[in-house]
Coordinates of C-alpha atoms in Angstrom, one line a residue:
V1 CA 9.2 10.1 -6.7
Q2 CA 6.8 8.8 -9.3
L3 CA 5.0 5.7 -8.3
Q4 CA 3.5 3.2 -10.8
A5 CA 1.0 0.7 -9.3
S6 CA -0.1 -2.4 -11.1
G7 CA -1.5 -5.8 -10.6
G8 CA -5.1 -5.2 -10.0
G9 CA -7.9 -7.2 -11.5
L10 CA -11.2 -9.0 -11.3
V11 CA -11.1 -12.2 -9.2
Q12 CA -13.5 -14.3 -7.2
A13 CA -13.8 -14.4 -3.4
G14 CA -11.0 -16.5 -1.9
A15 CA -8.6 -15.7 -4.6
S16 CA -5.2 -13.9 -4.4
L17 CA -3.6 -11.0 -6.1
R18 CA -0.2 -9.3 -5.8
L19 CA 0.0 -5.6 -6.4
S20 CA 3.3 -4.0 -7.3
C21 CA 4.4 -0.4 -6.9
L22 CA 7.5 0.7 -8.9
A23 CA 9.4 3.8 -8.1
P24 CA 11.7 4.2 -11.1
G25 CA 14.8 6.4 -11.0
R26 CA 14.7 7.2 -7.2
D27 CA 16.3 6.1 -4.0
F28 CA 13.3 3.9 -3.0
S29 CA 15.3 2.6 0.0
S30 CA 15.1 6.0 1.7
H31 CA 11.3 6.1 1.6
V32 CA 8.6 4.5 3.7
L33 CA 6.0 2.6 1.7
A34 CA 2.3 2.3 2.2
W35 CA -0.9 1.0 0.6
F36 CA -4.3 2.7 0.8
R37 CA -7.6 1.9 -0.9
Q38 CA -10.7 3.8 -1.9
A39 CA -14.1 2.3 -2.6
P40 CA -16.8 4.2 -4.4
G41 CA -18.4 6.8 -2.1
N42 CA -15.8 6.2 0.6
E43 CA -12.8 8.1 1.8
R44 CA -9.3 6.7 1.1
E45 CA -8.5 4.2 3.9
F46 CA -5.2 2.8 5.3
V47 CA -4.3 -0.7 4.3
A48 CA -0.6 -1.4 5.2
T49 CA 2.7 0.4 5.7
M50 CA 6.3 -0.5 6.0
S51 CA 9.4 1.4 7.1
R52 CA 12.4 2.0 5.0
S53 CA 14.3 -1.1 6.2
G54 CA 11.2 -3.2 6.2
G55 CA 11.6 -3.9 9.9
T56 CA 8.4 -2.1 11.0
V57 CA 5.0 -2.9 9.4
R58 CA 1.4 -2.2 10.3
Y59 CA -1.8 -3.4 8.8
A60 CA -5.4 -2.3 9.1
T61 CA -7.4 -4.7 11.2
S62 CA -9.6 -5.6 8.2
V63 CA -6.7 -7.1 6.2
S64 CA -4.5 -8.4 9.0
G65 CA -3.6 -12.0 8.5
R66 CA -4.6 -11.9 4.8
F67 CA -2.4 -9.2 3.2
T68 CA 1.3 -8.9 3.4
I69 CA 3.3 -5.8 2.5
S70 CA 6.8 -6.2 1.3
R71 CA 9.6 -4.3 -0.6
D72 CA 12.6 -5.0 -2.7
N73 CA 14.8 -1.9 -2.5
G74 CA 17.2 -3.2 -5.1
K75 CA 14.3 -3.2 -7.6
N76 CA 12.8 0.0 -6.3
T77 CA 9.5 -1.9 -5.9
G78 CA 7.0 -2.4 -3.2
Y79 CA 4.4 -5.2 -3.1
L80 CA 1.1 -6.0 -1.5
Q81 CA 0.2 -9.7 -1.5
M82 CA -3.5 -10.1 -1.0
N83 CA -4.8 -13.5 0.0
S84 CA -8.4 -14.8 0.8
L85 CA -9.9 -11.8 -0.9
K86 CA -13.4 -10.7 0.0
P87 CA -16.0 -8.7 -1.9
E88 CA -15.5 -5.9 0.7
D89 CA -11.8 -5.6 -0.5
T90 CA -13.2 -4.2 -3.8
A91 CA -11.6 -0.8 -4.3
V92 CA -8.9 1.2 -6.1
Y93 CA -5.6 0.5 -4.4
Y94 CA -3.0 3.2 -4.2
C95 CA 0.6 2.9 -3.2
A96 CA 2.3 5.8 -1.4
A97 CA 5.8 6.7 -0.4
G98 CA 7.6 9.4 1.6
P99 CA 10.5 10.3 3.7
Q100 CA 10.6 8.5 7.1
R101 CA 10.2 11.6 9.2
S102 CA 10.6 11.6 12.9
D103 CA 6.9 11.6 13.4
W104 CA 6.1 9.0 10.7
Y105 CA 5.5 6.2 13.2
A106 CA 2.8 8.2 15.0
Y107 CA 1.0 9.3 11.8
R108 CA 1.8 6.4 9.4
T109 CA -1.9 5.4 8.9
R110 CA -2.8 8.8 7.6
T111 CA -2.6 9.9 3.9
T112 CA -0.9 13.1 5.0
A113 CA 2.2 11.1 6.2
Y114 CA 3.1 10.3 2.5
D115 CA 4.3 12.8 -0.2
Y116 CA 4.1 10.6 -3.3
W117 CA 1.2 8.6 -4.8
G118 CA 0.7 6.1 -7.6
Q119 CA -2.2 6.3 -10.0
G120 CA -4.2 3.5 -8.4
T121 CA -5.1 0.0 -9.6
Q122 CA -8.6 -1.4 -9.5
V123 CA -9.3 -4.6 -7.5
T124 CA -12.7 -6.1 -7.9
V125 CA -13.7 -9.2 -5.9
S126 CA -16.9 -11.0 -6.9
S127 CA -18.9 -13.1 -4.6

């Protein structure tokens, strides 16, 4: 599954952005979806994840209440709506996908739980 992330940009604190993750030509509905981010000098960190059906989601504490993960399986696309952005949200954002394995729920916040990755999209939030 090749993933194409888009929607990043430069915004001021308090603004909103919506990231998209397109998985063309694949059965997107059979895969779990996740978003991670990586700031300069930091490790890639978990942001949000969603099950195949969309019925199970989880967010990092730092974004809970501000970010919303969603998916449109008919369009083979996942989304990350980011509201009330803060300078500390500045990072390259990556979408990821993979089969919903039996142990996915236990490891879903780890990068190793996902087989496919997008190229990343830069989000910069100025103060």
